[in-house]
Coordinates of N, CA and C in Angstrom, one line a residue:
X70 N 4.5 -45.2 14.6 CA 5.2 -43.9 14.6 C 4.4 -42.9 13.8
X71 N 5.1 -41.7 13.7 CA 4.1 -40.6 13.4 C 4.0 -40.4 12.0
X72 N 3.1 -40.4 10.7 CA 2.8 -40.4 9.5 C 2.7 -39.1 9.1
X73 N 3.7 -38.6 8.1 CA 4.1 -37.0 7.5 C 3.3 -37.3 6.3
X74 N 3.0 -35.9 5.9 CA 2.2 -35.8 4.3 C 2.7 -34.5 4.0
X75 N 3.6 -34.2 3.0 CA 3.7 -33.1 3.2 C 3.0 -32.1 1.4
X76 N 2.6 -31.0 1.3 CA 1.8 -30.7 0.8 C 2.8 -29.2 0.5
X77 N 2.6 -28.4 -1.2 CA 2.9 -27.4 -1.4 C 3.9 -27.2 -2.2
X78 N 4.3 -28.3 -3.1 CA 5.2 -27.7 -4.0 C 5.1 -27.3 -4.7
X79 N 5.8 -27.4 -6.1 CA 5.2 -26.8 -7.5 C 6.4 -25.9 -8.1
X80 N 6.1 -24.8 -8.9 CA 7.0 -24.6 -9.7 C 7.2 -22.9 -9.6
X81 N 7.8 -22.3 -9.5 CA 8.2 -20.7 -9.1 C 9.5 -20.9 -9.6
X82 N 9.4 -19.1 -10.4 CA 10.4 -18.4 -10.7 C 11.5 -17.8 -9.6
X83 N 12.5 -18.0 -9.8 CA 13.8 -17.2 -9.3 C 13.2 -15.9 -8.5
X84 N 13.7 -16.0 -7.5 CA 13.2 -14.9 -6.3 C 12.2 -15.0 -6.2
X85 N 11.1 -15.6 -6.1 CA 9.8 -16.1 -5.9 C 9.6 -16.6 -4.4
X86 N 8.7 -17.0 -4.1 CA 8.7 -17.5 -2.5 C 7.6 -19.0 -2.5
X87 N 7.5 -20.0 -1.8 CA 6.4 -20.9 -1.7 C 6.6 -21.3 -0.1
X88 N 5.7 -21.9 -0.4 CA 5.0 -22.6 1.7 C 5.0 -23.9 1.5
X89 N 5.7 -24.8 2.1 CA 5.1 -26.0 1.8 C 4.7 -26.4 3.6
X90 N 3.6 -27.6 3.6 CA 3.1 -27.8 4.5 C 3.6 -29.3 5.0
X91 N 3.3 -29.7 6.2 CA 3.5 -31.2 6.2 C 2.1 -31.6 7.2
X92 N 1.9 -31.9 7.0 CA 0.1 -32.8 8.0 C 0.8 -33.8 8.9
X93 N 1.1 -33.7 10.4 CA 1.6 -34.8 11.0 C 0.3 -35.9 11.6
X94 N 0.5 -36.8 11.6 CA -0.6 -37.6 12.5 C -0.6 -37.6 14.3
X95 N 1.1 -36.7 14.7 CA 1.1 -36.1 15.9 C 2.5 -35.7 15.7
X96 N 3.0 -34.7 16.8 CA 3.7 -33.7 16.5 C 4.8 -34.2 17.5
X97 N 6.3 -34.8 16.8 CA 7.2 -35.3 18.0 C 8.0 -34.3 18.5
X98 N 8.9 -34.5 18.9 CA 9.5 -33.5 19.7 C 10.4 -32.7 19.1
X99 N 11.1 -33.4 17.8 CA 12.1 -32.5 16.9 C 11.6 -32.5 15.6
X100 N 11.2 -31.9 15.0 CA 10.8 -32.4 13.0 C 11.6 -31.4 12.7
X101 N 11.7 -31.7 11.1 CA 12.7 -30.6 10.5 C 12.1 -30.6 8.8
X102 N 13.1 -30.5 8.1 CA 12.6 -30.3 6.8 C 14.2 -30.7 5.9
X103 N 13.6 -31.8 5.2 CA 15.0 -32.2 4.2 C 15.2 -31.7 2.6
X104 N 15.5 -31.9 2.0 CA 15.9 -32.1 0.7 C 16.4 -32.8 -0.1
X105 N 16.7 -33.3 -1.5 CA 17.5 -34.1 -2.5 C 17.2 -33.7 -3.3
X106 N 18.1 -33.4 -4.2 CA 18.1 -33.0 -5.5 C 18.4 -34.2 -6.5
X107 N 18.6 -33.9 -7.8 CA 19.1 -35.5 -8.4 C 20.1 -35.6 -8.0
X108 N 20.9 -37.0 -7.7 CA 22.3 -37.0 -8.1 C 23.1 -36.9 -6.7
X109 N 22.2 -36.4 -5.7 CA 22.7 -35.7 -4.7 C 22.4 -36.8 -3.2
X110 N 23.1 -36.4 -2.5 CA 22.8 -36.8 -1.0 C 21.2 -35.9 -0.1
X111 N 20.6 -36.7 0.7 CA 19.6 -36.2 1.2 C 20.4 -34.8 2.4
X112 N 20.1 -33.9 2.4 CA 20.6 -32.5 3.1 C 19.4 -31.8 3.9
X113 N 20.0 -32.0 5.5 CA 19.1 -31.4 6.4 C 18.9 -29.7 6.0
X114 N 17.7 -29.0 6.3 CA 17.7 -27.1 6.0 C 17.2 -27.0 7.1
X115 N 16.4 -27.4 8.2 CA 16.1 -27.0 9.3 C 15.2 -27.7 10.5
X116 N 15.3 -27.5 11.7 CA 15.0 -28.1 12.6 C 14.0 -27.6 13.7
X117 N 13.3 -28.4 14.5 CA 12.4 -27.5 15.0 C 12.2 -28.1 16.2
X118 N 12.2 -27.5 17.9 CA 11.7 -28.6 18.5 C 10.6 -27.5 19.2
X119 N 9.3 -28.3 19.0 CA 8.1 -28.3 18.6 C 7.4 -28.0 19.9
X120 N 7.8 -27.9 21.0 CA 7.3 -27.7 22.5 C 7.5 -25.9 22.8
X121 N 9.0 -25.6 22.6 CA 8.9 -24.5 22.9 C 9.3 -23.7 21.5
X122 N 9.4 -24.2 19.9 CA 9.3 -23.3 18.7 C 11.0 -23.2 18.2
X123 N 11.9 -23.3 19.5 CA 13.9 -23.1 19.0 C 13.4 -24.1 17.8
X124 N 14.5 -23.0 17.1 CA 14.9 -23.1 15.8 C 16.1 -23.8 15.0
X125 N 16.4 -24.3 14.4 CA 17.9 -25.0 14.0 C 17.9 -24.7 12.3
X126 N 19.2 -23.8 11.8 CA 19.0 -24.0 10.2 C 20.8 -24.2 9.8
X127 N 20.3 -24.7 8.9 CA 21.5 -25.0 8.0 C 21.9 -23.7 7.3
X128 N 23.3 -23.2 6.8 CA 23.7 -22.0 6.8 C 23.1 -22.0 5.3
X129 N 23.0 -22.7 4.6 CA 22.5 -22.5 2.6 C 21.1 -21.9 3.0
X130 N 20.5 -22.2 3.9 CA 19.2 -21.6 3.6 C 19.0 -20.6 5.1
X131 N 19.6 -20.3 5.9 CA 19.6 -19.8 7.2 C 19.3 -18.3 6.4
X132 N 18.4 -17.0 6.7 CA 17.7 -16.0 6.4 C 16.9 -16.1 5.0
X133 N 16.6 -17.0 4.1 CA 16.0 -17.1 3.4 C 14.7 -18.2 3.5
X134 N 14.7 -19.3 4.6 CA 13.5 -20.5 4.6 C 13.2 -20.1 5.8
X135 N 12.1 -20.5 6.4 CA 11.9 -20.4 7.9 C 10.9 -21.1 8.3
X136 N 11.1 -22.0 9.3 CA 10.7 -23.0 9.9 C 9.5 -23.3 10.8
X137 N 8.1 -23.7 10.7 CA 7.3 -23.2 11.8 C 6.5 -24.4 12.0
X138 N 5.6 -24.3 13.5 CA 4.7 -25.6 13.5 C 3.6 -24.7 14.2
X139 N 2.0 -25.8 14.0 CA 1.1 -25.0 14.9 C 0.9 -26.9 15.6
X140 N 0.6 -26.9 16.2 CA 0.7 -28.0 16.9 C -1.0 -28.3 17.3
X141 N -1.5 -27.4 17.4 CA -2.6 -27.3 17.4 C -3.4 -28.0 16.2
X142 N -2.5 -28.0 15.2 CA -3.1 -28.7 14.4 C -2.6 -29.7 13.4
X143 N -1.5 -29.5 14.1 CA -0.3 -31.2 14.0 C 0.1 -30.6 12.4
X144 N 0.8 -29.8 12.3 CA 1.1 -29.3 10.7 C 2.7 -28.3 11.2
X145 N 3.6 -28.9 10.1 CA 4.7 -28.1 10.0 C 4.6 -27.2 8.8
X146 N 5.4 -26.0 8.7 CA 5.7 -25.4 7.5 C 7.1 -25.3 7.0
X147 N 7.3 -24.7 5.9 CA 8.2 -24.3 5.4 C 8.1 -22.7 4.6
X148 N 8.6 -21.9 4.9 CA 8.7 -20.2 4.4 C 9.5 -20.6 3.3
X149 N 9.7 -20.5 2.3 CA 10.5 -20.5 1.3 C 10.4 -19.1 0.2
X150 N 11.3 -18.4 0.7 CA 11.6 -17.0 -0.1 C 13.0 -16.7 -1.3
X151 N 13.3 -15.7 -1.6 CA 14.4 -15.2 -2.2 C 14.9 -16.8 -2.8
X152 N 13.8 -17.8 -3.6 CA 14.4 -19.2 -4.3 C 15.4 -19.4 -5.2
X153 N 16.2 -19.6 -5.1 CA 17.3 -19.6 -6.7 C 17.2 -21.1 -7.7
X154 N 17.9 -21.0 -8.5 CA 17.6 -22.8 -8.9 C 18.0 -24.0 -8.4
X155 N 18.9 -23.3 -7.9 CA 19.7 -24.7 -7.0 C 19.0 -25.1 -5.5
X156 N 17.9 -24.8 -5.3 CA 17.0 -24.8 -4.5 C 16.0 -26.3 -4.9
X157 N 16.1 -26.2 -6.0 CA 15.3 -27.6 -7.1 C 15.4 -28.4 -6.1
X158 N 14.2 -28.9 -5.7 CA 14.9 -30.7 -5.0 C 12.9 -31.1 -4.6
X159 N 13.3 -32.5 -4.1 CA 12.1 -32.7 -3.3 C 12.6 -32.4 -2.3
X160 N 11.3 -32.2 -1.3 CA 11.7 -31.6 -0.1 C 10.8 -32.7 0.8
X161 N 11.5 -32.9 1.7 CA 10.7 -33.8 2.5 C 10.5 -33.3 4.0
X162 N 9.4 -33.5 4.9 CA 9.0 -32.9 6.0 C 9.6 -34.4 7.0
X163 N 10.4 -34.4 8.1 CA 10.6 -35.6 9.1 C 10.9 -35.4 10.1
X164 N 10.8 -36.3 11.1 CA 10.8 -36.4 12.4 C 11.9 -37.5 13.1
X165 N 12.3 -37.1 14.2 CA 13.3 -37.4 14.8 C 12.3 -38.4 16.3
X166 N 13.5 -39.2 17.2 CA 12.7 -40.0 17.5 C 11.8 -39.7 18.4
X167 N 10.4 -40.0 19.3 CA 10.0 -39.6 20.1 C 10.4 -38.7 21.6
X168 N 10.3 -38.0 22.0 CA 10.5 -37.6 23.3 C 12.0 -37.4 22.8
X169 N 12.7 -36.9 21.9 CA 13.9 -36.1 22.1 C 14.3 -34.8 22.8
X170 N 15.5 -34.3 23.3 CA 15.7 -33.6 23.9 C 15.9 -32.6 22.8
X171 N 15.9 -31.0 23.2 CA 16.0 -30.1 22.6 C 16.8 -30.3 21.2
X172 N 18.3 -30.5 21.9 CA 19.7 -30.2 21.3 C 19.8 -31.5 20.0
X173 N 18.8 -31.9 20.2 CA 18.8 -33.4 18.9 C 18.4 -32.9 17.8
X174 N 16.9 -31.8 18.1 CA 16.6 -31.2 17.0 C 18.1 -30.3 15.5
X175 N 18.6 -30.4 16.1 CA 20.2 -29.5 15.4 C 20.5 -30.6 14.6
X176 N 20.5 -31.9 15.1 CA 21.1 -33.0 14.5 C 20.5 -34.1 13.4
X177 N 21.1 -33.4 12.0 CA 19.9 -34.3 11.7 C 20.1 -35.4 11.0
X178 N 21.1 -36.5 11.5 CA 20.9 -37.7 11.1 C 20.2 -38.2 12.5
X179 N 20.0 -37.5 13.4 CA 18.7 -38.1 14.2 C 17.3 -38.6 13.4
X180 N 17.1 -37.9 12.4 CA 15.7 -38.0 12.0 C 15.7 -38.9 11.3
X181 N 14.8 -40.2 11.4 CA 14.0 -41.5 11.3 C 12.8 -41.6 10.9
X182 N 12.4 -40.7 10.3 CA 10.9 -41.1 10.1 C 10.5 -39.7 8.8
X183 N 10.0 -40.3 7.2 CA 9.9 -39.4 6.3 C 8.3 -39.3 5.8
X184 N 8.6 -38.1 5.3 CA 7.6 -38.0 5.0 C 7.6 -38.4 3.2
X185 N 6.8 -38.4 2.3 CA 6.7 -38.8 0.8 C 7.8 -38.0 -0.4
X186 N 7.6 -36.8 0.8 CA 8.1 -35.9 -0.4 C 7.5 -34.9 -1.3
X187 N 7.4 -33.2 -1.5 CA 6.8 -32.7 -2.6 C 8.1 -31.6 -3.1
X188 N 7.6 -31.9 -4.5 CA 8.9 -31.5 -5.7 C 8.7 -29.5 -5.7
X189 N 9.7 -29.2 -5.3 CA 9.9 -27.5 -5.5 C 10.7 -27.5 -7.0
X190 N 10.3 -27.2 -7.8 CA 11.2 -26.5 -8.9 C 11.0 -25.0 -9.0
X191 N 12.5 -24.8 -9.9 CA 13.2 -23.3 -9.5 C 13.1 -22.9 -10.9
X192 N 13.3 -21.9 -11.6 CA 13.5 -21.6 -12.8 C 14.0 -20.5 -13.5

């Protein structure tokens, strides 16, 4: 299955902005972007299905993160702007199963497959 690396965390001030990246080893049909903070449940922020660019976000971060792939070069992003602290988490880049249909990208206990993880702190 497809191997995530994702790249770009670090540490920013309150209303600050960062990019995080993810390196796929190929680009499935839905990826998205997770989160966990301590203490907390893993929490979908957005979805992507990768053929034609539709979008899927969770309403905590819907006008503030934004979601993108170049496929060209097997790499997801993450926009992360206007950050508050409760933003804190690792953030993980993952993929849902092969050859999914659009409407799966929205759902994301479909996604199976993670990537390592890079830590965003808020402050």
């Amino acid at each position: 299955h497809v191997q995530l690396v994702e790249s770009g965390g670090g540490s920013v001030q309150t209303g600050g902005s960062l990019t995080l990246s993810c390196a796929a080893s190929g680009m499935d049909s839905c990826m998205g972007w997770f989160r966990q903070a301590p203490g907390a449940e893993r929490e979908g922020l957005a979805g992507i299905f990768t053929a034609s660019g539709n979008t899927y976000y969770d309403a905590s971060v819907r006008g503030r993160f934004t979601i993108s792939r170049d496929n060209a070069k097997n790499t997801l992003y993450l926009q992360m702007t206007s950050l508050k602290p409760e933003d804190t988490a690792m953030y993980y880049c993952a993929a849902a199963p092969p050859y999914s249909v659009q409407w799966v990208c929205s759902l994301y206990s479909a996604y199976k497959i993670w990537g390592q993880g890079t830590q965003v702190t808020v402050s």
